[in-house]
Coordinates of C-alpha atoms and ligand atoms in Angstrom, one line a residue:
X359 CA 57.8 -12.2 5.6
X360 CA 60.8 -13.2 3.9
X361 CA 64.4 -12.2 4.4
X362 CA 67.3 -12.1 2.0
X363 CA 70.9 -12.3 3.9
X364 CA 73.8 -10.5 3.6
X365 CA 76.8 -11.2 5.5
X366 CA 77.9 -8.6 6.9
X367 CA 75.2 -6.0 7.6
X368 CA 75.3 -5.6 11.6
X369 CA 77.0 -2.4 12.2
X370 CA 79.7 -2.0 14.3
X371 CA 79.1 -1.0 18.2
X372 CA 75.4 -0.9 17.5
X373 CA 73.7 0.1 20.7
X374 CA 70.4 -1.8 20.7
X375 CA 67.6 -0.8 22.8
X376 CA 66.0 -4.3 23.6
X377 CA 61.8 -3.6 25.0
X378 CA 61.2 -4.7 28.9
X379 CA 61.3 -7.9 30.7
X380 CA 58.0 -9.9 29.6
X381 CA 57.9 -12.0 33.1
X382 CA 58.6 -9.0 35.1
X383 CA 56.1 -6.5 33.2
X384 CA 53.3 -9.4 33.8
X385 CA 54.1 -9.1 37.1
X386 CA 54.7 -5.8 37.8
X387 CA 50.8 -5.3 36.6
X388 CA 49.3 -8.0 38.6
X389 CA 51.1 -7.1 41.6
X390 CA 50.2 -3.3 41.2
X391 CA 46.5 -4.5 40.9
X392 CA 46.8 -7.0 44.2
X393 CA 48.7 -3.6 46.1
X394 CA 47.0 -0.8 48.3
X395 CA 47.9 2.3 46.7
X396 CA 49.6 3.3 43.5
X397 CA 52.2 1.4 41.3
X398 CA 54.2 3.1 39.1
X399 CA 56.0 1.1 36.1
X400 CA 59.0 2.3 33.9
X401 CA 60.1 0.3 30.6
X402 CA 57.4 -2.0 30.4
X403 CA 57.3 -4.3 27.7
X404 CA 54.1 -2.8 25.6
X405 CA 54.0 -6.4 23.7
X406 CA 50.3 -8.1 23.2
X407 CA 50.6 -10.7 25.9
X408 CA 51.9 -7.5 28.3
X409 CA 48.7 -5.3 27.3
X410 CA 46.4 -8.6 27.9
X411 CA 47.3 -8.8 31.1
X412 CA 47.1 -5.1 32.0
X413 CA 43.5 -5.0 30.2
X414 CA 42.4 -8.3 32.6
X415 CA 43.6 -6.6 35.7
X416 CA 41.0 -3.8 34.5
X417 CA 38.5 -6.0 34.2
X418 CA 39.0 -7.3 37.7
X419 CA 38.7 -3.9 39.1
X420 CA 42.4 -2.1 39.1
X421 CA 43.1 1.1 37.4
X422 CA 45.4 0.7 35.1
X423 CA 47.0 3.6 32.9
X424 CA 49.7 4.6 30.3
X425 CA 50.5 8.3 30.7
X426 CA 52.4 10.1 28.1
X427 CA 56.5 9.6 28.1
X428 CA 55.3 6.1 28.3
X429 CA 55.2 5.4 32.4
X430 CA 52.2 3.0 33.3
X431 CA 50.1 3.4 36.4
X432 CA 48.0 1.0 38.4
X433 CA 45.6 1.9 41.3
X434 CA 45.1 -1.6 43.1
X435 CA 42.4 -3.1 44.6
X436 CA 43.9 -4.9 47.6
X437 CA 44.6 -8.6 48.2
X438 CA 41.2 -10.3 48.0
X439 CA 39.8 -7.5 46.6
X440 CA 39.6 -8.9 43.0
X441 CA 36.1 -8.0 41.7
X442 CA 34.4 -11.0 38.9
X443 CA 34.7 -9.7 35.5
X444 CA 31.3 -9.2 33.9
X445 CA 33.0 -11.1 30.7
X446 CA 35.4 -13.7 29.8
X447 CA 39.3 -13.3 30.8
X448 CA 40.7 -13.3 27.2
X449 CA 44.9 -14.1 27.6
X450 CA 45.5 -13.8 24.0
X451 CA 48.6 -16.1 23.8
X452 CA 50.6 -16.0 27.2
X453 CA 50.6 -19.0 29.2
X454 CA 52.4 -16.6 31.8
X455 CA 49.2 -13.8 31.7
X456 CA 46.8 -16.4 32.2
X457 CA 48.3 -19.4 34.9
X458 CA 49.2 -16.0 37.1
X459 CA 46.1 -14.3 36.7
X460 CA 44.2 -17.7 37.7
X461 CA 46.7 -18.1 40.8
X462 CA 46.1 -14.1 41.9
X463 CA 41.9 -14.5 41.9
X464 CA 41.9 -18.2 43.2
X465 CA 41.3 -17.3 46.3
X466 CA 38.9 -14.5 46.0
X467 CA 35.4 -16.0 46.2
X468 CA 35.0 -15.0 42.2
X469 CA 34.0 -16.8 39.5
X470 CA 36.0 -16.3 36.0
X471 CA 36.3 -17.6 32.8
X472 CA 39.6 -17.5 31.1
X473 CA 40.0 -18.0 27.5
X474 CA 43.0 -17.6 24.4
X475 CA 44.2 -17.9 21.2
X476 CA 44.3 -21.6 19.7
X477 CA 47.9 -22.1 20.7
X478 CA 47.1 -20.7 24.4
X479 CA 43.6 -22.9 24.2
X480 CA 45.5 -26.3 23.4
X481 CA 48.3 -25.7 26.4
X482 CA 48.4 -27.8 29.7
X483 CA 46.3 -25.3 32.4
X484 CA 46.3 -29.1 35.1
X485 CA 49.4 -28.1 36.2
X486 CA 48.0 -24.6 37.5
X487 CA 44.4 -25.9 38.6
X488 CA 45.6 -28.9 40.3
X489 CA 47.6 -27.7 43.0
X490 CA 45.0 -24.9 43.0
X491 CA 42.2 -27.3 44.1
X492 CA 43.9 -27.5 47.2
X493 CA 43.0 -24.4 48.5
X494 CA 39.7 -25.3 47.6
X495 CA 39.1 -23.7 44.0
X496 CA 36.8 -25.2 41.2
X497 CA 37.4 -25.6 37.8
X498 CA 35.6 -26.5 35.3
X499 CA 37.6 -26.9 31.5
X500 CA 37.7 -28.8 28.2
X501 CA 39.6 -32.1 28.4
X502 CA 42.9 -32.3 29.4
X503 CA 42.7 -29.2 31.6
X504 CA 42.3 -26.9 28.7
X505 CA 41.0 -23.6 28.2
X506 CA 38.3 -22.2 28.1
X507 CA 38.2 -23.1 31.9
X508 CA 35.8 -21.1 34.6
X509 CA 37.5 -20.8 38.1
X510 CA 35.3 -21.2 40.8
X511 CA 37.5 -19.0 43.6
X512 CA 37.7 -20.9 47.1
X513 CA 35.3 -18.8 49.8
X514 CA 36.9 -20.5 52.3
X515 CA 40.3 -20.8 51.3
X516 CA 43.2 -23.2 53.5
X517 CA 46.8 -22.6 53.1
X518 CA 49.1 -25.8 51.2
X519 CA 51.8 -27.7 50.8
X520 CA 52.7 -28.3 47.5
X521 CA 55.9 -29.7 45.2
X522 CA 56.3 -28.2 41.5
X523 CA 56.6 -32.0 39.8
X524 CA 57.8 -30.2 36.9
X525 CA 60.4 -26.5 36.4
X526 CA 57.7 -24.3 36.3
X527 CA 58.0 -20.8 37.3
X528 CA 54.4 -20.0 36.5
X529 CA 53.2 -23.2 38.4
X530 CA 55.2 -21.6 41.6
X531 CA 54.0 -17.9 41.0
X532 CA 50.3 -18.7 40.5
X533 CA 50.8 -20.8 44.0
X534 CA 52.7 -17.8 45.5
X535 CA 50.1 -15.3 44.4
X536 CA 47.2 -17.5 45.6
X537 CA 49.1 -18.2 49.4
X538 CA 48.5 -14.1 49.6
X539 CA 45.1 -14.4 50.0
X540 CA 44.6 -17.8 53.2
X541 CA 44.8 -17.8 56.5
X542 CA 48.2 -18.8 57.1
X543 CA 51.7 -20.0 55.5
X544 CA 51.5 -21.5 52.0
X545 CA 54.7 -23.8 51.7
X546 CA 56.2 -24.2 47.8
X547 CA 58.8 -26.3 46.9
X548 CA 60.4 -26.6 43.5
X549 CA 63.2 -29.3 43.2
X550 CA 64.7 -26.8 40.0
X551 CA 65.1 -23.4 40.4
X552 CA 63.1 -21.3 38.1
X553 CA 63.2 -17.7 37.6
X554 CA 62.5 -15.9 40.6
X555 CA 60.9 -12.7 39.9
X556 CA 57.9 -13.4 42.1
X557 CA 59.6 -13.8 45.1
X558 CA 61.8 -11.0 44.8
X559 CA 59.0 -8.7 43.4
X560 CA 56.6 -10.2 45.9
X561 CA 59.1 -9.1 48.5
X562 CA 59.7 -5.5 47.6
X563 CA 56.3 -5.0 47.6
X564 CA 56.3 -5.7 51.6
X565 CA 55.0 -9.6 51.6
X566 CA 56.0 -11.3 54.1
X567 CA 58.1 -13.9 52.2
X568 CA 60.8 -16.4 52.9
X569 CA 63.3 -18.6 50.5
X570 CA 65.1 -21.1 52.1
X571 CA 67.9 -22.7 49.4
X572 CA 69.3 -26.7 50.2
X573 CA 71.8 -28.5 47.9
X574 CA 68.4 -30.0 46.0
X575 CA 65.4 -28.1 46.4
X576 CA 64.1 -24.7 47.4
X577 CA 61.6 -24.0 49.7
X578 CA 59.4 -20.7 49.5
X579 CA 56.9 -19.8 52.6
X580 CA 54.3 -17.4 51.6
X581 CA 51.4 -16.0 54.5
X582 CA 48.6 -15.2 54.0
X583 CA 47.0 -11.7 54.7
X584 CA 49.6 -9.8 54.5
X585 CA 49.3 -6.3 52.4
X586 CA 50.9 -5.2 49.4
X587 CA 51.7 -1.5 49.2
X588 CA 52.1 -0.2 45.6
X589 CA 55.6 0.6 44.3
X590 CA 58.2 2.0 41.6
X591 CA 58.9 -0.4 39.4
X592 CA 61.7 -0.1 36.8
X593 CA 61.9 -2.9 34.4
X594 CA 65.2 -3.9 32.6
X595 CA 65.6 -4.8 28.9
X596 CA 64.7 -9.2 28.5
X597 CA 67.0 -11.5 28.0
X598 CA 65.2 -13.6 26.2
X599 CA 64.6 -11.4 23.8
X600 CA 68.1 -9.8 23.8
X601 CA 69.2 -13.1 22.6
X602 CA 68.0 -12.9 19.1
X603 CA 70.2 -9.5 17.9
X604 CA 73.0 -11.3 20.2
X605 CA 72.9 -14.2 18.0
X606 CA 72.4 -12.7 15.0
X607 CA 75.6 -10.7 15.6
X608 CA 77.3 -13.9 16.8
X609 CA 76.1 -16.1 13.8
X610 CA 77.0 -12.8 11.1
X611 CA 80.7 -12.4 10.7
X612 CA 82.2 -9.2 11.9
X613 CA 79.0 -7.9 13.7
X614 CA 79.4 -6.2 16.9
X615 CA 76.5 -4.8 19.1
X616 CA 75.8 -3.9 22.5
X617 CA 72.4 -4.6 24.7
X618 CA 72.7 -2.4 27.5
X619 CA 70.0 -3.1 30.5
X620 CA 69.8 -6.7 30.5
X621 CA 68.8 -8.0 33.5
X622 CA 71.6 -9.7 34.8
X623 CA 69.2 -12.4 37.7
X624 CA 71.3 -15.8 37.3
X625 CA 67.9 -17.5 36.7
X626 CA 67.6 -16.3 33.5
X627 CA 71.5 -16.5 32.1
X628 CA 71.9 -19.8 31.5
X629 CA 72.0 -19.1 27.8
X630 CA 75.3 -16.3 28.4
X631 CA 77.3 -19.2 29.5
X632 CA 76.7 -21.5 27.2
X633 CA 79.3 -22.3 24.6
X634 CA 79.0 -21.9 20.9
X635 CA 81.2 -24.4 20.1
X636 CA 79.1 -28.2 19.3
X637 CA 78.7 -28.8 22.9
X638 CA 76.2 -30.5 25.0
X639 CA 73.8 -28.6 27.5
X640 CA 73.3 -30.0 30.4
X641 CA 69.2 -30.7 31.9
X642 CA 70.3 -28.6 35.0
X643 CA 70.6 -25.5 33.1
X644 CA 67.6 -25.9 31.8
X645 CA 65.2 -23.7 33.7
X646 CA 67.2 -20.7 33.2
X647 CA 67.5 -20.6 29.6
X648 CA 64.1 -22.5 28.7
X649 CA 63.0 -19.7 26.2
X650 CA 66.5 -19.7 24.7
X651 CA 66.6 -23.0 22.9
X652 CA 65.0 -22.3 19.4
X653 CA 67.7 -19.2 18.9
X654 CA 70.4 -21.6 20.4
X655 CA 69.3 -24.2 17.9
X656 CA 69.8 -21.7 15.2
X657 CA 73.2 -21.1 16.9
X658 CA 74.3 -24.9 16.4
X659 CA 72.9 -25.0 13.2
X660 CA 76.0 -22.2 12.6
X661 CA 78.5 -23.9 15.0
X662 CA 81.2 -26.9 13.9
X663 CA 80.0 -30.5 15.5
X664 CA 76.6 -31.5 17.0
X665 CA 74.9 -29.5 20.0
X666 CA 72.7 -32.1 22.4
X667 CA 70.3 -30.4 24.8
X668 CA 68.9 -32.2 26.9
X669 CA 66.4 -32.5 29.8
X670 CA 64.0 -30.1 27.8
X671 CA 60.6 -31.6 28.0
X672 CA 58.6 -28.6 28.8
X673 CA 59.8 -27.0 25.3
X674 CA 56.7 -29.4 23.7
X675 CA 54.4 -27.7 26.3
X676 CA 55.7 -24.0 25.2
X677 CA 53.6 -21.4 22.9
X678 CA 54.1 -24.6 20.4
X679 CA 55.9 -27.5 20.6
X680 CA 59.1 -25.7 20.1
X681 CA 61.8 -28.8 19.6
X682 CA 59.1 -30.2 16.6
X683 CA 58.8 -26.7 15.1
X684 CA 62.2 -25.9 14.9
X685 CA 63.3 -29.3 14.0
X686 CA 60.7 -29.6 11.3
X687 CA 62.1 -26.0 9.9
X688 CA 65.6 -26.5 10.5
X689 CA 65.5 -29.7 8.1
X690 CA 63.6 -27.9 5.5
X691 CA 66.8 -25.6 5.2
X692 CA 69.0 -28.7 4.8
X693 CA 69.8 -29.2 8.5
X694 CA 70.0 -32.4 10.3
X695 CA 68.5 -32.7 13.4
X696 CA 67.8 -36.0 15.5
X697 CA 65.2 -35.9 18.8
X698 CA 63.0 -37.5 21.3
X699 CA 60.7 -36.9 24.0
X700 CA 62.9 -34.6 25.9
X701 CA 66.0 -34.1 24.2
X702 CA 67.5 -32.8 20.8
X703 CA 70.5 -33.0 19.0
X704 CA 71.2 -30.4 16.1
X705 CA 74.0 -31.0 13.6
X706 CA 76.2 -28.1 12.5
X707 CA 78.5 -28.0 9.7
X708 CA 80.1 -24.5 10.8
X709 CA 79.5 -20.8 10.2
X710 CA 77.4 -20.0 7.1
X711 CA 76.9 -23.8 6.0
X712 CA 73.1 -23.4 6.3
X713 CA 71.8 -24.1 2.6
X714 CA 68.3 -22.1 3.7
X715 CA 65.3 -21.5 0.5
X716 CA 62.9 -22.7 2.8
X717 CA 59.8 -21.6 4.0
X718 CA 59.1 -22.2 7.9
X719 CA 56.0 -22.8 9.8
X720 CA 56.1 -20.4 13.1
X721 CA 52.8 -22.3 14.9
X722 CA 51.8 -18.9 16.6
X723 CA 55.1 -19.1 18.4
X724 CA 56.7 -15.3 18.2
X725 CA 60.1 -17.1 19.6
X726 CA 60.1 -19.6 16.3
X727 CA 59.5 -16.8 14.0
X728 CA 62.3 -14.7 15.2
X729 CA 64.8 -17.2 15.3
X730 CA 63.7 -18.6 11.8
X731 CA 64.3 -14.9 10.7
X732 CA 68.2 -14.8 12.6
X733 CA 68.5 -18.0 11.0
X734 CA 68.2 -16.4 7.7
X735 CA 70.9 -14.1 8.2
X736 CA 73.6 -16.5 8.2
X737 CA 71.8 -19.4 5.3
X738 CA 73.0 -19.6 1.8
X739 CA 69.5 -18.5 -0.1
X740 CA 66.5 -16.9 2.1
X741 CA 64.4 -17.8 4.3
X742 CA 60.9 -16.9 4.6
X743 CA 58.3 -17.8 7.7
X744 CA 54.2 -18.1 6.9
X745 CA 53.3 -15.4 9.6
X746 CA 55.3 -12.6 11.6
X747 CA 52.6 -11.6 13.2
X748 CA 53.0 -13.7 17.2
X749 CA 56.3 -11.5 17.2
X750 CA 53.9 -8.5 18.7
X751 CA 53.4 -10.7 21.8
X752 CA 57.1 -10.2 23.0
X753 CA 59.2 -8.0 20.6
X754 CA 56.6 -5.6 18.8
X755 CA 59.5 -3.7 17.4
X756 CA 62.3 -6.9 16.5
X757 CA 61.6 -6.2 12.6
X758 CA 62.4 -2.3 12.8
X759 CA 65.4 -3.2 14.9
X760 CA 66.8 -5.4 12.8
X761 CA 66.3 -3.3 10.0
X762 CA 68.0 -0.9 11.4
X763 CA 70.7 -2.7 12.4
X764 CA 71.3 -4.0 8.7
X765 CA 69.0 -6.6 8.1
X766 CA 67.3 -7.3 4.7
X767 CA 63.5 -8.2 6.1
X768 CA 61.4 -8.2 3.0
X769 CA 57.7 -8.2 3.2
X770 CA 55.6 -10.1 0.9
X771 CA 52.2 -10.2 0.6
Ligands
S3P2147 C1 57.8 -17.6 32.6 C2 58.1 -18.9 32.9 C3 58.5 -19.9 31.9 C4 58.9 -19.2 30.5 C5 57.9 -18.1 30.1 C6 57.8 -17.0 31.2 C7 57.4 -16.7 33.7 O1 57.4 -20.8 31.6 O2 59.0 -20.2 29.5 O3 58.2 -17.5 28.9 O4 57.3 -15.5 33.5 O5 57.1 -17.2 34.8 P1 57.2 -22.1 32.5 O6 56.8 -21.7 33.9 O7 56.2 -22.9 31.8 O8 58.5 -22.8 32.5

């Protein structure tokens, strides 16, 4: 796919309809399939990595359903009532589908073998199944905690007391959603706050759940054995993926848009106040815009001065290892960027000064592909990426949408 830019092709007052939240549509499925009774879901996001999950929660014995005018409906089976897939748990490419999935059977005396796509297959699954073992699950993987892993559910499961080492809002859910199913209070504590769409979602649908907030840490209490009745669930437009047509109208002179029905939860809108000046981003903000940094790179690449991010570790442990992708693609197009372990510092010589010509690498990563694509809006000659194709796992219609909006996507090949 290649793109040839044009600087001023957003419309004016473009209202853009951006798909459902991807954390809160994973969720909305696996909780429908741990509830008694029916879940009803509005705006889900039909992306790959969303319809993975909701074909696993099949397999494990819920009814799930898309009924015409696009609502989804899931029939659960009950907490503990997983039943063992007769095959292997294919995730595709979300490292969200499959570390909550693991944490909701975990404690269902099941045995399960997950599996993904090589990016998915070469990602960190230790710091799911580590803190898992201590409710007394098995599990058996390649080296480094990879996948393909089998999970050998506790049968006699004990409630924990467990610290997130690192800002992981799929390490807490996974522990969350396994604490449903022990006798007693599961403690979890995460020193960052992450988003929080578990507990809240947990919440509504009648756990017994408490969040207690201190200056540097937050503690969530989870028991055991208490039952989840389905629900209505209504799920706004994502931010993360609102971000791209935001920046591409902030990065393309004399664009305008509007993304109605973002969710507004201040643990994902780290990125809204964030400067586009050269500025520095601080490691405590972090967590709520950790799937924002490749378009913010692109951003700097656009913006006068140098932009240092810091504290960002966990983007090497992403879909790919998102600060060497776009560092690697971002020189190609005659942009200097400087980085170690868990920082970056991208060097911007002001709107329009990307020279671009360059073809990027997207490493099965649909958030490096997009924002090589924004990035191409705003560079001198096009840009072009190797493979469009991880896009479907958020954003299935991003192409279309920028089309419509102006941009020049050109297919080749
Ligand atoms: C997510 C948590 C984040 C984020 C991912 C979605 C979630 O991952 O990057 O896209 O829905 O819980 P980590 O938990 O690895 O930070």
């Amino acid at each position: 796919m290649s793109l040839n830019c044009d600087p001023r092709i957003m419309r004016a007052s473009s209202s853009v309809s951006i798909p459902g939240d991807k954390s809160i549509s994973h969720r909305s499925l696996i909780l429908g399939a741990l509830a008694i009774g029916q879940t009803r879901i509005t705006g889900l996001l039909e992306g790959q990595d969303v319809l993975d999950t909701a074909r696993a929660m099949v397999s494990f014995g819920a009814q799930v359903e898309k009924v015409e005018g696009g609502e989804w409906y899931v029939e659960g089976v009950g907490v503990g009532g997983f039943a063992e897939p007769v095959t292997v748990v294919d995730c595709g490419n979300s490292g969200t589908g499959v570390r909550l999935i693991m944490g909701a059977m975990a404690t269902t005396p099941i045995n399960v073998t997950f599996t993904g796509d090589h990016s998915l297959n070469s990602r960190p699954m230790g710091r799911v199944t580590d803190p898992l073992s201590k409710f007394g699950v098995a599990t058996f993987g390649r080296s480094k905690g990879r996948l393909p892993m089998t999970i050998v559910g506790a049968r006699s499961p004990i409630p924990i007391q467990y610290t997130v080492p690192v800002p992981s809002a799929q390490v807490k859910s996974a522990l969350l959603l396994a604490g449903l199913n022990v006798p007693g209070d599961t403690i979890i504590t995460e020193t960052e706050k992450t988003r929080d769409h578990t507990e809240r979602m947990l919440s509504s649908f009648g756990a017994e759940i408490k969040v207690e907030d201190y200056p540097n840490r937050r503690l969530i209490t989870v028991s055991g054995y208490s039952e989840l009745k389905g629900q209505n669930v209504r799920v706004p437009s994502d931010p993360s993926s609102a971000a791209f047509p935001i920046f591409a109208s902030i990065t393309v002179e004399g664009s305008d848009i509007l993304v109605p029905n973002i969710t507004l939860n201040e643990t994902r809108a780290g990125l809204f106040t964030t400067d586009m000046q050269g500025i520095e981003v601080p490691p405590e903000r972090a967590a709520s815009m950790i799937d924002e940094y490749p378009i913010l790179a692109v951003a700097a690449a656009n913006a006068s001065g140098e932009t240092i991010m810091r504290g960002v570790r966990e983007l090497r442990v992403k879909e790919s290892d998102r600060i060497e992708a776009m560092a690697k693609g971002l020189r190609s197009n005659g942009v200097s960027v400087d980085e170690g372990e868990d920082w970056w510092i991208v060097k911007g010589n002001g709107a329009g000064s990307v020279k671009g010509g360059s073809t990027c690498q997207t490493f099965l990563d649909h958030r490096i592909a997009m924002s090589f694509l924004i990035l191409g809006l705003s560079s001198q000659k096009y840009i072009e990426i190797d493979d469009c194709s991880p896009i479907n796992t958020s954003f299935p219609n991003f192409i279309q949408l920028m089309r419509e909006l102006g941009a020049n996507l050109e297919a080749r090949g």
